PDB file of C-alpha atoms in Angstrom:
ATOM      1  CA  MET A   1       0.047   0.005  -0.034  1.00 54.00           C
ATOM      2  CA  ARG A   2       2.837   2.388   0.917  1.00 64.00           C
ATOM      3  CA  SER A   3       4.690   1.685  -2.352  1.00 72.00           C
ATOM      4  CA  LYS A   4       1.489   2.625  -4.345  1.00 74.00           C
ATOM      5  CA  GLY A   5       1.709   5.989  -2.501  1.00 70.00           C
ATOM      6  CA  VAL A   6       5.270   6.569  -3.061  1.00 69.00           C
ATOM      7  CA  LEU A   7       4.883   5.710  -6.967  1.00 72.00           C
ATOM      8  CA  LEU A   8       1.779   7.927  -7.149  1.00 73.00           C
ATOM      9  CA  SER A   9       3.855  10.732  -5.630  1.00 75.00           C
ATOM     10  CA  LEU A  10       6.898  10.150  -8.032  1.00 74.00           C
ATOM     11  CA  ALA A  11       4.414  10.078 -11.055  1.00 72.00           C
ATOM     12  CA  LEU A  12       2.675  13.343 -10.010  1.00 75.00           C
ATOM     13  CA  GLY A  13       6.077  14.902  -9.432  1.00 71.00           C
ATOM     14  CA  ALA A  14       7.242  13.777 -12.753  1.00 68.00           C
ATOM     15  CA  MET A  15       4.497  15.362 -14.535  1.00 72.00           C
ATOM     16  CA  THR A  16       4.677  18.641 -12.656  1.00 70.00           C
ATOM     17  CA  LEU A  17       8.441  18.896 -13.569  1.00 65.00           C
ATOM     18  CA  ALA A  18       7.674  17.981 -17.166  1.00 60.00           C
ATOM     19  CA  GLY A  19       5.355  20.743 -17.458  1.00 60.00           C
ATOM     20  CA  CYS A  20       7.680  23.400 -16.030  1.00 60.00           C
ATOM     21  CA  LEU A  21      10.440  22.364 -18.596  1.00 65.00           C
ATOM     22  CA  ALA A  22       7.933  22.901 -21.597  1.00 68.00           C
ATOM     23  CA  PRO A  23       9.158  25.488 -23.812  1.00 75.00           C
ATOM     24  CA  PRO A  24       7.399  28.905 -23.887  1.00 76.00           C
ATOM     25  CA  SER A  25       4.524  29.139 -26.672  1.00 86.00           C
ATOM     26  CA  GLN A  26       4.712  31.179 -29.752  1.00 82.00           C
ATOM     27  CA  ALA A  27       2.320  33.518 -28.277  1.00 84.00           C
ATOM     28  CA  SER A  28       4.572  33.875 -25.083  1.00 87.00           C
ATOM     29  CA  ARG A  29       7.785  34.530 -27.288  1.00 91.00           C
ATOM     30  CA  VAL A  30       5.906  37.283 -29.476  1.00 90.00           C
ATOM     31  CA  THR A  31       4.550  38.960 -26.251  1.00 92.00           C
ATOM     32  CA  ASP A  32       8.003  39.047 -24.732  1.00 92.00           C
ATOM     33  CA  ALA A  33       9.522  40.277 -27.881  1.00 93.00           C
ATOM     34  CA  ALA A  34       6.812  43.206 -28.263  1.00 94.00           C
ATOM     35  CA  ARG A  35       7.165  44.174 -24.583  1.00 95.00           C
ATOM     36  CA  GLU A  36      10.962  44.473 -24.828  1.00 95.00           C
ATOM     37  CA  LEU A  37      10.763  46.560 -28.165  1.00 94.00           C
ATOM     38  CA  ASN A  38       8.265  48.899 -26.700  1.00 94.00           C
ATOM     39  CA  LEU A  39       9.642  49.385 -23.426  1.00 95.00           C
ATOM     40  CA  ALA A  40      13.141  49.942 -25.120  1.00 94.00           C
ATOM     41  CA  THR A  41      11.534  52.661 -27.281  1.00 93.00           C
ATOM     42  CA  ARG A  42       9.938  54.190 -24.275  1.00 93.00           C
ATOM     43  CA  PHE A  43      13.233  54.609 -22.565  1.00 92.00           C
ATOM     44  CA  GLY A  44      15.147  55.758 -25.735  1.00 90.00           C
ATOM     45  CA  ARG A  45      17.000  52.345 -26.192  1.00 92.00           C
ATOM     46  CA  MET A  46      16.725  52.015 -29.949  1.00 91.00           C
ATOM     47  CA  ASP A  47      19.544  49.805 -30.278  1.00 91.00           C
ATOM     48  CA  ILE A  48      17.609  47.204 -28.329  1.00 93.00           C
ATOM     49  CA  ALA A  49      14.374  48.174 -30.264  1.00 92.00           C
ATOM     50  CA  LEU A  50      16.147  47.783 -33.523  1.00 93.00           C
ATOM     51  CA  SER A  51      17.442  44.178 -32.588  1.00 92.00           C
ATOM     52  CA  HIS A  52      13.587  43.341 -32.794  1.00 94.00           C
ATOM     53  CA  THR A  53      12.782  45.046 -35.921  1.00 94.00           C
ATOM     54  CA  ALA A  54      13.005  43.455 -39.504  1.00 93.00           C
ATOM     55  CA  ASN A  55      15.741  44.933 -41.732  1.00 92.00           C
ATOM     56  CA  GLY A  56      13.252  46.241 -44.301  1.00 91.00           C
ATOM     57  CA  ALA A  57      11.335  48.190 -41.333  1.00 92.00           C
ATOM     58  CA  ARG A  58      13.989  49.962 -39.656  1.00 93.00           C
ATOM     59  CA  ASP A  59      14.139  53.081 -41.427  1.00 93.00           C
ATOM     60  CA  ALA A  60      10.364  53.572 -41.202  1.00 93.00           C
ATOM     61  CA  PHE A  61      10.705  52.528 -37.406  1.00 93.00           C
ATOM     62  CA  LEU A  62      13.431  55.078 -36.685  1.00 92.00           C
ATOM     63  CA  ASP A  63      11.531  57.904 -38.873  1.00 91.00           C
ATOM     64  CA  ARG A  64       8.302  57.359 -36.947  1.00 91.00           C
ATOM     65  CA  ARG A  65      10.046  57.887 -33.664  1.00 90.00           C
ATOM     66  CA  GLY A  66      12.128  60.701 -34.697  1.00 87.00           C
ATOM     67  CA  GLN A  67      10.080  63.367 -32.400  1.00 87.00           C
ATOM     68  CA  TRP A  68      10.295  60.998 -29.515  1.00 89.00           C
ATOM     69  CA  GLY A  69      12.368  62.454 -26.440  1.00 86.00           C
ATOM     70  CA  LYS A  70      12.627  65.953 -28.396  1.00 88.00           C
ATOM     71  CA  HIS A  71       9.051  67.008 -28.936  1.00 89.00           C
ATOM     72  CA  LEU A  72       7.249  64.174 -27.302  1.00 91.00           C
ATOM     73  CA  ARG A  73       7.736  62.308 -24.107  1.00 93.00           C
ATOM     74  CA  ILE A  74       6.353  58.655 -23.814  1.00 94.00           C
ATOM     75  CA  VAL A  75       4.549  58.324 -20.347  1.00 94.00           C
ATOM     76  CA  ASP A  76       3.802  54.681 -20.766  1.00 95.00           C
ATOM     77  CA  VAL A  77       3.294  51.610 -23.151  1.00 95.00           C
ATOM     78  CA  GLU A  78       1.030  48.730 -22.458  1.00 95.00           C
ATOM     79  CA  LEU A  79       0.250  45.719 -24.458  1.00 94.00           C
ATOM     80  CA  ALA A  80      -3.619  45.769 -25.193  1.00 94.00           C
ATOM     81  CA  GLY A  81      -4.038  42.540 -27.326  1.00 93.00           C
ATOM     82  CA  LEU A  82      -2.511  39.704 -29.291  1.00 92.00           C
ATOM     83  CA  ALA A  83      -3.969  37.848 -32.366  1.00 90.00           C
ATOM     84  CA  MET A  84      -1.979  35.019 -33.703  1.00 89.00           C
ATOM     85  CA  LYS A  85      -2.582  34.650 -37.611  1.00 91.00           C
ATOM     86  CA  ASP A  86      -0.683  31.406 -37.461  1.00 90.00           C
ATOM     87  CA  GLU A  87       2.306  30.003 -35.963  1.00 88.00           C
ATOM     88  CA  HIS A  88       4.697  32.664 -37.592  1.00 92.00           C
ATOM     89  CA  GLN A  89       2.707  35.824 -37.796  1.00 94.00           C
ATOM     90  CA  ALA A  90       0.892  37.904 -35.104  1.00 95.00           C
ATOM     91  CA  THR A  91      -0.581  41.257 -34.531  1.00 95.00           C
ATOM     92  CA  VAL A  92       0.048  42.999 -31.272  1.00 96.00           C
ATOM     93  CA  GLN A  93      -1.977  46.120 -30.205  1.00 96.00           C
ATOM     94  CA  VAL A  94      -0.047  48.612 -28.174  1.00 96.00           C
ATOM     95  CA  ASP A  95      -1.657  51.494 -26.112  1.00 96.00           C
ATOM     96  CA  VAL A  96       1.022  54.444 -25.992  1.00 96.00           C
ATOM     97  CA  ALA A  97       0.394  57.296 -23.573  1.00 96.00           C
ATOM     98  CA  TRP A  98       2.356  60.495 -24.519  1.00 95.00           C
ATOM     99  CA  VAL A  99       2.583  64.183 -24.126  1.00 93.00           C
ATOM    100  CA  ARG A 100       3.989  67.085 -26.136  1.00 91.00           C
ATOM    101  CA  VAL A 101       6.688  68.575 -24.192  1.00 89.00           C
ATOM    102  CA  ASN A 102       5.059  72.199 -24.758  1.00 87.00           C
ATOM    103  CA  ASP A 103       1.570  70.867 -23.758  1.00 85.00           C
ATOM    104  CA  GLU A 104       0.522  69.361 -20.508  1.00 85.00           C
ATOM    105  CA  ASN A 105      -2.401  67.165 -21.995  1.00 91.00           C
ATOM    106  CA  LEU A 106      -1.951  63.632 -21.947  1.00 95.00           C
ATOM    107  CA  ARG A 107      -2.762  61.777 -25.199  1.00 94.00           C
ATOM    108  CA  THR A 108      -3.224  58.164 -26.027  1.00 96.00           C
ATOM    109  CA  THR A 109      -2.722  56.306 -29.209  1.00 95.00           C
ATOM    110  CA  ARG A 110      -3.509  52.498 -30.194  1.00 97.00           C
ATOM    111  CA  VAL A 111      -0.965  51.167 -32.510  1.00 95.00           C
ATOM    112  CA  ALA A 112      -1.317  47.775 -34.407  1.00 96.00           C
ATOM    113  CA  GLN A 113       2.136  45.976 -34.706  1.00 95.00           C
ATOM    114  CA  VAL A 114       2.536  43.018 -37.231  1.00 96.00           C
ATOM    115  CA  TRP A 115       5.287  40.555 -36.193  1.00 94.00           C
ATOM    116  CA  ARG A 116       6.781  37.656 -38.113  1.00 94.00           C
ATOM    117  CA  ASP A 117       8.924  34.701 -36.516  1.00 91.00           C
ATOM    118  CA  ASP A 118      12.039  34.407 -38.803  1.00 86.00           C
ATOM    119  CA  GLU A 119      14.217  32.574 -36.121  1.00 85.00           C
ATOM    120  CA  GLY A 120      13.012  35.178 -33.780  1.00 89.00           C
ATOM    121  CA  TRP A 121       9.968  37.522 -33.767  1.00 92.00           C
ATOM    122  CA  GLN A 122      10.537  40.673 -35.673  1.00 94.00           C
ATOM    123  CA  LEU A 123       8.454  43.587 -36.215  1.00 94.00           C
ATOM    124  CA  ILE A 124       7.572  44.135 -39.753  1.00 95.00           C
ATOM    125  CA  ARG A 125       5.097  47.055 -39.927  1.00 94.00           C
ATOM    126  CA  GLU A 126       2.967  49.184 -37.595  1.00 94.00           C
ATOM    127  CA  GLN A 127       0.048  51.629 -38.035  1.00 94.00           C
ATOM    128  CA  ARG A 128      -2.076  53.831 -35.824  1.00 94.00           C
ATOM    129  CA  LEU A 129      -5.314  52.097 -35.113  1.00 95.00           C
ATOM    130  CA  ALA A 130      -7.030  54.783 -32.696  1.00 94.00           C
ATOM    131  CA  GLY A 131      -6.522  57.646 -30.576  1.00 93.00           C
ATOM    132  CA  ASP A 132      -4.682  60.994 -30.780  1.00 93.00           C
ATOM    133  CA  LEU A 133      -2.660  62.017 -33.846  1.00 93.00           C
ATOM    134  CA  GLY A 134       0.986  63.116 -33.767  1.00 92.00           C
ATOM    135  CA  LEU A 135       2.653  60.013 -32.111  1.00 93.00           C
ATOM    136  CA  PHE A 136       4.340  59.099 -35.409  1.00 92.00           C
ATOM    137  CA  GLY A 137       4.944  62.450 -36.679  1.00 85.00           C
ATOM    138  CA  GLU A 138       1.596  63.249 -38.326  1.00 86.00           C
ATOM    139  CA  PRO A 139       0.881  66.869 -38.727  1.00 82.00           C
ATOM    140  CA  ILE A 140      -1.242  68.376 -35.974  1.00 74.00           C
ATOM    141  CA  PRO A 141      -3.100  71.699 -36.246  1.00 67.00           C
ATOM    142  CA  VAL A 142      -1.851  73.779 -33.196  1.00 67.00           C
ATOM    143  CA  THR A 143      -4.686  75.609 -31.703  1.00 64.00           C
ATOM    144  CA  ALA A 144      -3.900  78.657 -29.757  1.00 62.00           C
ATOM    145  CA  SER A 145      -5.313  78.426 -26.259  1.00 62.00           C
ATOM    146  CA  GLU A 146      -7.133  81.349 -24.961  1.00 62.00           C
ATOM    147  CA  ALA A 147      -5.252  83.159 -22.241  1.00 63.00           C
ATOM    148  CA  ARG A 148      -7.062  82.225 -18.880  1.00 65.00           C
ATOM    149  CA  ASP A 149      -8.199  84.792 -16.490  1.00 63.00           C
ATOM    150  CA  VAL A 150      -7.008  83.500 -13.081  1.00 66.00           C
ATOM    151  CA  GLN A 151      -8.234  86.578 -11.267  1.00 72.00           C
ATOM    152  CA  PHE A 152     -11.571  87.169  -9.875  1.00 73.00           C
ATOM    153  CA  PRO A 153     -13.629  89.485 -12.224  1.00 74.00           C
ATOM    154  CA  SER A 154     -12.863  93.088 -11.062  1.00 73.00           C
ATOM    155  CA  ARG A 155     -15.442  96.040 -11.043  1.00 76.00           C
ATOM    156  CA  THR A 156     -14.739  99.609 -11.144  1.00 79.00           C
ATOM    157  CA  ILE A 157     -16.859 101.744  -8.995  1.00 84.00           C
ATOM    158  CA  ARG A 158     -17.298 105.280  -9.786  1.00 79.00           C
TER     159      ARG A 158
END
């Protein structure tokens, strides 16, 4: 009776250990690559970001981020969704929170990034899906803000 308990414990332990040693899924790998690329760009580490970008997409990737750190400040990036087209292609949605350096309004833009697995996940293209314009250098009409009166209204008594 005791040997059955020991055998059962060993079998259960072996199955648990086998589950821990399983390689990460393709979805997990693309999520890790997307997170690393987007965090690297947030903090200005373009060398790391470019290592996750396909050769043909690197110039466009850098052009779209030309204003980052100069006229735009990236406040936060968050992976918002993942859709696996097949085992070697996926679309990752990323929410980017940002501000212009001359404006205190927080803006958000949702970006769709298309990734391909060529012996490692690489970003092949991206586009703005929704949210505020200006993250990728799109022209934004600048509206002149009215001067706010910070005083109480005054009256002249005569």
